[in-house]
Each structure stands twice: as C-alpha cells, then as structure tokens.
JSON list of C-alpha atoms in Angstrom, two decimals:
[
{"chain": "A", "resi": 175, "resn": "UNK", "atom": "CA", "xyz": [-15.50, 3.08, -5.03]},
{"chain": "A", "resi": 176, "resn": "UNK", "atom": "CA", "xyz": [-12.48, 1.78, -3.12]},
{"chain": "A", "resi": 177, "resn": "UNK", "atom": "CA", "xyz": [-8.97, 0.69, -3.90]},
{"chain": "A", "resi": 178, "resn": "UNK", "atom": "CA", "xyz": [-6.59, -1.65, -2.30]},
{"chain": "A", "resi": 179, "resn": "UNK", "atom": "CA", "xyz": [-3.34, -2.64, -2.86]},
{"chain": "A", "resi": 180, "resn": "UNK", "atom": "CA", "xyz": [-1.64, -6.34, -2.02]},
{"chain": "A", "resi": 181, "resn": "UNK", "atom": "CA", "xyz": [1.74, -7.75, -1.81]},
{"chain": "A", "resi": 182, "resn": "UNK", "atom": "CA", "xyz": [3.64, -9.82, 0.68]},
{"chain": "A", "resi": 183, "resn": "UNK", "atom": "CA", "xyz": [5.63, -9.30, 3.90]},
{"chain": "A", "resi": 184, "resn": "UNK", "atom": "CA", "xyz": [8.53, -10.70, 4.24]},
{"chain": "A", "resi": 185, "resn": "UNK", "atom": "CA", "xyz": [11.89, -9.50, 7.24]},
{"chain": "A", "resi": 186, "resn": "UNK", "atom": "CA", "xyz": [14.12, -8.66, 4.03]},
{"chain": "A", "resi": 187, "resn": "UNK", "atom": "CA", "xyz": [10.98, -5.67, 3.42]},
{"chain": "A", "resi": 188, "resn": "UNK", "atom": "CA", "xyz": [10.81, -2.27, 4.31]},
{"chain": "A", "resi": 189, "resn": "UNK", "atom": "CA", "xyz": [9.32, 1.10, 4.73]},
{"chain": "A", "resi": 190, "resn": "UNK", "atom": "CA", "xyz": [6.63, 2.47, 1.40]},
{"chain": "A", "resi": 191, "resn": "UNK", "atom": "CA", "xyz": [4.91, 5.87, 0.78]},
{"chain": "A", "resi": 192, "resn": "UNK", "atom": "CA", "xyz": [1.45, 5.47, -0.45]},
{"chain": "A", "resi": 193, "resn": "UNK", "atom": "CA", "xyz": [-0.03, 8.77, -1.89]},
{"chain": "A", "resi": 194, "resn": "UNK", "atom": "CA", "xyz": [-3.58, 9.25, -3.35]},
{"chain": "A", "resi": 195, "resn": "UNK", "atom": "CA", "xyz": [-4.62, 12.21, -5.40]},
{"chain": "A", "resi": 196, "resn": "UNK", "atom": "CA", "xyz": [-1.30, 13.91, -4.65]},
{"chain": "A", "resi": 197, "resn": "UNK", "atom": "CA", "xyz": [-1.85, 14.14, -0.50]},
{"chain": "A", "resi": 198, "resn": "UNK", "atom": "CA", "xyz": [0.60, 13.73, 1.82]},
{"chain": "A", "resi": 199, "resn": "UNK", "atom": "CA", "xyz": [2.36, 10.33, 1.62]},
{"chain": "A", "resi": 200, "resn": "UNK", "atom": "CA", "xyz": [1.69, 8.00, 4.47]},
{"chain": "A", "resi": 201, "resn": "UNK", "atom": "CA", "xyz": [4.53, 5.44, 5.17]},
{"chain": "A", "resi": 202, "resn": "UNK", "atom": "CA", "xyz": [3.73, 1.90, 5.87]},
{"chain": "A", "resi": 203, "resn": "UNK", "atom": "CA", "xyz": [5.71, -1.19, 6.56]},
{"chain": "A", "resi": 204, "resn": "UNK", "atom": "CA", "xyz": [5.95, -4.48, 4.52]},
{"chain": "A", "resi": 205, "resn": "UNK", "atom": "CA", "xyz": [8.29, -5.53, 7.52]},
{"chain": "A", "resi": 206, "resn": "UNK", "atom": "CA", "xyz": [6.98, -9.35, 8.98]},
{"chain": "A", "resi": 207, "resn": "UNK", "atom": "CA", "xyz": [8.82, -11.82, 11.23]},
{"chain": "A", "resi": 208, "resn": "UNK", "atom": "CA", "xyz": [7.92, -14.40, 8.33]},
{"chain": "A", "resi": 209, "resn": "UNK", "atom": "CA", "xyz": [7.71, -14.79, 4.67]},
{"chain": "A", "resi": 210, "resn": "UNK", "atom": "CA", "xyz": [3.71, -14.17, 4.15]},
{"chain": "A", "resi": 211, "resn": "UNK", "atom": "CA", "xyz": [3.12, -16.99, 1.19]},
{"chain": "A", "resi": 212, "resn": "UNK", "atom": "CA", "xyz": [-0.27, -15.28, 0.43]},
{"chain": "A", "resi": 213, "resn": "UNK", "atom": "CA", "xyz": [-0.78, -11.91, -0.74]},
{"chain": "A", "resi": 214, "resn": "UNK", "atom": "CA", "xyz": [-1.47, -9.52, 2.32]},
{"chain": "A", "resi": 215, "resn": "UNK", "atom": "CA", "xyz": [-3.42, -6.30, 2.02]},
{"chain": "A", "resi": 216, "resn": "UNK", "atom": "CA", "xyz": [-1.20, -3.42, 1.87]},
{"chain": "A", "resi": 217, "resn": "UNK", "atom": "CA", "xyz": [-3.30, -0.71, 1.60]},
{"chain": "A", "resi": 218, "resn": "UNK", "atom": "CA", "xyz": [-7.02, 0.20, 1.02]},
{"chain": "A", "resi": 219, "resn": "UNK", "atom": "CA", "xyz": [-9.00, 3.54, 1.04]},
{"chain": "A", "resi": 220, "resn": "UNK", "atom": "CA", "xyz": [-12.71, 3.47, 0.56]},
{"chain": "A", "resi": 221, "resn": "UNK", "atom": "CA", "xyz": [-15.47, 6.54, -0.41]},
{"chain": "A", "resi": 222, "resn": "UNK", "atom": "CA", "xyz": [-13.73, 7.65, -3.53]},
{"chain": "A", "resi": 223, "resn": "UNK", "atom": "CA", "xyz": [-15.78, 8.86, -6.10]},
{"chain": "A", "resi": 224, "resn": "UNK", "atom": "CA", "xyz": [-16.20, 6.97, -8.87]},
{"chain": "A", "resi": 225, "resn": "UNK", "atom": "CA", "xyz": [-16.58, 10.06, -11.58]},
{"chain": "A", "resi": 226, "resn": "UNK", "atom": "CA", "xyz": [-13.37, 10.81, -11.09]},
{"chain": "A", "resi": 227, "resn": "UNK", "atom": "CA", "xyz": [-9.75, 9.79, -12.35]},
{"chain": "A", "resi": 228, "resn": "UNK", "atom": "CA", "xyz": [-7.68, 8.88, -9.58]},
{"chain": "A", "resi": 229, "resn": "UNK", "atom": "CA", "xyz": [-3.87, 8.26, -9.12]},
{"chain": "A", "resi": 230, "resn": "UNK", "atom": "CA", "xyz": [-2.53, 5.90, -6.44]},
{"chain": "A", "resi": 231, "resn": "UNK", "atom": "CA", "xyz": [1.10, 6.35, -6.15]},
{"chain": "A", "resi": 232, "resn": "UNK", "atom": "CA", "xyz": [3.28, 3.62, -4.11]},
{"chain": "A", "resi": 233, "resn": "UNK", "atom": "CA", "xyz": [7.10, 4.31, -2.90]},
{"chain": "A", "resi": 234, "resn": "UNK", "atom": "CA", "xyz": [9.68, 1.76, -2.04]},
{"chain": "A", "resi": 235, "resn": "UNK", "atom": "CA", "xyz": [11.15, 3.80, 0.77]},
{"chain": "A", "resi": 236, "resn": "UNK", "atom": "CA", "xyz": [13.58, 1.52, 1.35]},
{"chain": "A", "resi": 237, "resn": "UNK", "atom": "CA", "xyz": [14.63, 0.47, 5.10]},
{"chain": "A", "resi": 238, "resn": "UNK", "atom": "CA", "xyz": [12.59, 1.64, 8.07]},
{"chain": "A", "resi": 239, "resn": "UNK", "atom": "CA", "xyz": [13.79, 2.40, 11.17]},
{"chain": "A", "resi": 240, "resn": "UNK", "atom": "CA", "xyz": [11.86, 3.28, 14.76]},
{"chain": "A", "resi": 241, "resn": "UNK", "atom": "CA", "xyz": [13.71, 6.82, 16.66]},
{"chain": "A", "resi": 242, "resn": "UNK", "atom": "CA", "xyz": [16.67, 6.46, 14.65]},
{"chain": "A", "resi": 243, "resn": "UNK", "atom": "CA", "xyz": [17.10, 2.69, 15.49]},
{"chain": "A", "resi": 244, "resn": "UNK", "atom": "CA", "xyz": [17.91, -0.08, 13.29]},
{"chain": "A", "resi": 245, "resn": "UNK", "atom": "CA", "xyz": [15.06, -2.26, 12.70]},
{"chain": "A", "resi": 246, "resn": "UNK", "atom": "CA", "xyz": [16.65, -5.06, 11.14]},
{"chain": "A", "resi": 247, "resn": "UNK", "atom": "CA", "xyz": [13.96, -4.07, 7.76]},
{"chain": "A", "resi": 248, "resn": "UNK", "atom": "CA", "xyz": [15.32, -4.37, 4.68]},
{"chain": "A", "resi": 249, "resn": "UNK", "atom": "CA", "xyz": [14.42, -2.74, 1.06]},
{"chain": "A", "resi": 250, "resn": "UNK", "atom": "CA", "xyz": [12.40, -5.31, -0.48]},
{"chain": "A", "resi": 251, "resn": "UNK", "atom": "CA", "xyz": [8.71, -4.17, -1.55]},
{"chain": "A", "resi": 252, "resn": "UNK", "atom": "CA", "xyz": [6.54, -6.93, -3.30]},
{"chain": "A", "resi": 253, "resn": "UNK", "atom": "CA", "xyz": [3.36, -5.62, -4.93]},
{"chain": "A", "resi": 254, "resn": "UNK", "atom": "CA", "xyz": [0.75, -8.49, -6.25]},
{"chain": "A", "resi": 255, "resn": "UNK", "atom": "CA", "xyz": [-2.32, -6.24, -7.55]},
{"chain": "A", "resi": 256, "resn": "UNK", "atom": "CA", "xyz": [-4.17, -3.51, -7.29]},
{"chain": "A", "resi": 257, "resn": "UNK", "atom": "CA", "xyz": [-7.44, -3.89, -6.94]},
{"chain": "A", "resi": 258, "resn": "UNK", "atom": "CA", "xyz": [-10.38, -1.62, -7.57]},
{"chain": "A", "resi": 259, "resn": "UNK", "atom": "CA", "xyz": [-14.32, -2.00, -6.59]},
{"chain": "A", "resi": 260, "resn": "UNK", "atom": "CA", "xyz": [-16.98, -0.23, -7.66]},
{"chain": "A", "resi": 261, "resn": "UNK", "atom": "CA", "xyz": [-20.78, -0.35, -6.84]},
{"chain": "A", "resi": 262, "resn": "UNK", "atom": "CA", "xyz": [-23.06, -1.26, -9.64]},
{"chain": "A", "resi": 263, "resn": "UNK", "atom": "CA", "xyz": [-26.05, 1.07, -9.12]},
{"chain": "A", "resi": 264, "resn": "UNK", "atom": "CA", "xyz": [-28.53, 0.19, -11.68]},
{"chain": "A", "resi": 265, "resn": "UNK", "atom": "CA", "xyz": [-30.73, -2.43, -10.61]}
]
C-alpha cells in the first residue's frame, strides 16, 4: 500500500511537517520559483501495510528559512488530494 500527497508550489509557499504513524516529522518545502498550475507530488511513502489503520499528518510550518537566512518563502501550503493505492491480490 502507498500514500501520496499533492498540492502546488508556488514562491508565496513555505516550510510543512509530514508525520506518519506518529514518527518524527520530516519538513519539506512547497517553495518554487513559479506558480506550479498542476498539482505536484508532495509527498509519498510506499510498503505500508495494508491491515492496518494509518494516520498521515501534514503541518503548515509556515516560512522556511536555510542557516537562519531569509529565504524569501512564504506561509502558503496548498493541498489537492491525498491519494492512496493498494494492490488487489486476488486474481
């Protein structure tokens, strides 16, 4: 089973925290040099079993910045979908 998670980038967006099953966040960045018109993949993780409930939680982290310099990223995050796959065994 896998999950992945779309939206756009745009230079007005920022930093997010995507956490799944309550690990660690990891931070990513929306952050483009153009407006993205098409949704973009955000994030995806793959191998998860499929038995299992699962919680994907996404943070608006708001304005990222590189060693405490300004970036120029802004706060916007834009989700589109969240899309899951699973394998259809039976066959």
């Amino acid at each position: 089973m896998a999950v992945g998670l779309t939206g756009l980038t745009t230079p007005a967006s920022g930093a997010y925290n995507v956490s799944l099953d309550s690990e660690e966040p990891v931070t990513f960045s929306a952050r483009a040099s153009f407006t993205s018109s098409s949704p973009t993949l955000l994030y995806l993780r793959t191998g998860l079993d499929p038995s299992v409930m699962h919680l994907l939680e996404v943070v608006n982290a708001g304005p990222s910045s590189a060693a405490g310099q300004d970036t120029g990223a802004g706060s916007l995050l834009v989700l589109a979908a969240i899309n899951v796959t699973t394998v259809d065994s039976a066959g």
